[in-house]
Amino acid sequence: MAERSTAAVDVADNGGNEPPAADAAKATADGVDTQNGRAADGPMPEKDGERRKAAPAAAPELHSGHKLARRYRLEECVTRLDGFSSWRAMDEKLRRAVGVHLLPADHPRARAVLAAARSSALLGDPRFVHVLDAVEENDLVYVVHEWLPDATELTAILAAGPLEPHEAYQLVTQVSQAMAAAHREGLAHLRLTPSAILRTSTGQYRIRGLAVNAALRGITSDTPQRADTEAIGALLYAALTQRWPYEEDAYGLTGLPKGVGLIAPDQVRAGVHRGLGELAMRALANDGATASRQEPPCTTPEELAKAVAAMPRIRPPEPAFTAPPEYQHTTYQQGSYGRPQSHPGVPGSLTMSVPVPPPPLQSRTGRVLKWGVAALLIAALGLGSWQLADTLLERVKGDTGSNGSTQQPKAGEAPKGAKPTTPGKPLHIGNATAFGKEPIKPEDADKAADGNPDSAWVTKVFYGYANFGNLDSYDDGSGIVVDLGSVQDVAGLDVDMYAAGQKVEVRAASPEASSPRSLSDFSHEVVKLTTAGKNLKTTLETPLKARYLVIHITALPSDSSGGYRGGISEIKVLGTAE
């Protein structure tokens, strides 16, 4: 799987070709957002009736940490294109993540973006990602919208394969009904792409960028209802076939063969639900070649929603249950339950006899035997006690020398019998470096131990697998190695993780180690491999002598873009209390 250095969120879409503003896109903080070798911020293929207005290529030059209205702290630039930029930010007043679009106040589209954002905010439909704020301030125009950390883009879902019929039915039902409601209020989307559709953890589909995404890119249409209906048809077609219904490859999907035109979904992939395939053809503009039953095309989201409602409801697949094992009769059953019964007049019926237990040992021989067994048990217990005392005595002798002095503990271990240590103040960390075969962002490693909780060492975004994309160069995981400068008594750890859900362990190198780099160099286990929350805190029962420790991450949590990302915000190594 490919890896990306920024999350494909907000208005960033997987365009089919290199966008005209590719040079502007390459100005993002971590490089161009790519997938399958193409720029992810490319324009959607233009349809008849749609127009795109020209725009300058320079987005506002802001940086991570900049605050808007003393409230919204910019954290990561996820799109820089066509003179605007989009960010993941933190609302410090409500302590939640938000998305922000930024563009200069003199941008030719600034007024249209503000108007679109304010109109979208008035809709208040829970099926759309809500606009929270739209402001012009200090020569900047910015639009603040919801950030859904538990949602996944349809782009990422389709990368794994086509949707099963019930899920595709839910997709077209929810999206068509939502867009019908928006058009009743005079709002169009004009940018309904797979990356504009989010699926939450509860199975609900939500649409982001209503009116705003088109305004940011200067897209208009003479037939907005037809344009949105065709876009919904394209989404349904892609969900059924995992192919884009045009000749161009787009949004991580392969287009149709060139020269054959639009063909029915069941001719692209076997097993496609016939009713849904016909519905996709009715929604797509295909020169009159609609469905096999030649039903009229759907030209508005309202008509499409009614056509979906008229279909027989597609039920979810039945859950697979494993049949319980057949009941086995046992010899412990008593009475008539579980045994064949004798019935008068019925030949072949069987009667099971209950075995009679043997009589107790009441004879003289039996009493002698019982006393003999008791004597043997007493002798065995006495012998075992004597051997146990002898073993303990030898162990005590081994722990002391011939002159009675106690032997010294091994390096890195606390003396036996020492009292549990109370952690003291954080120890000084002389250096922090990125760990792994191919270190991730080594220039940011010191941010994990700079005493500033607002800065962090953050990994790249990986796709497909939580274990760093299952890539060979990261099969040892990653993390941060801290150097205390000299051998110190370590009594505890307090590590703030960048995100909850990371699998992490902490290991220490032996006191004699010099510049350890591989995992085998860190032989002492301080914290066992566990799934950590936002904070990893531990107190050692006895102090540990060490200079080098590694906070080793083996698996990353899912982020809101369909990928996996983690990191470390702050590391504190605690010494012993004075």
XYZ file of N, CA and C in Angstrom, residues 339-351:
39
model
N -31.833 -41.042 28.572
C -31.723 -42.477 28.321
C -32.968 -42.962 27.613
N -32.823 -43.922 26.713
C -34.008 -44.489 26.071
C -34.914 -45.105 27.127
N -36.225 -44.934 26.928
C -37.207 -45.438 27.861
C -37.791 -46.759 27.372
N -38.285 -47.565 28.303
C -39.019 -48.790 27.991
C -40.494 -48.459 27.918
N -41.079 -48.820 26.816
C -42.499 -48.574 26.628
C -43.186 -49.905 26.393
N -44.231 -50.213 27.142
C -44.934 -51.484 26.942
C -45.489 -51.587 25.529
N -45.278 -52.730 24.925
C -45.817 -52.985 23.594
C -44.970 -52.462 22.468
N -43.860 -51.817 22.806
C -42.985 -51.302 21.742
C -41.750 -52.166 21.682
N -41.601 -52.949 20.594
C -40.445 -53.848 20.495
C -39.165 -53.054 20.291
N -38.127 -53.604 20.747
C -36.794 -53.000 20.525
C -36.456 -51.910 21.504
N -37.356 -51.586 22.445
C -36.999 -50.551 23.428
C -35.980 -51.102 24.391
N -35.078 -50.217 24.812
C -33.957 -50.638 25.634
C -34.098 -50.067 27.032
N -33.535 -50.780 27.976
C -33.493 -50.305 29.356
C -32.046 -50.264 29.797
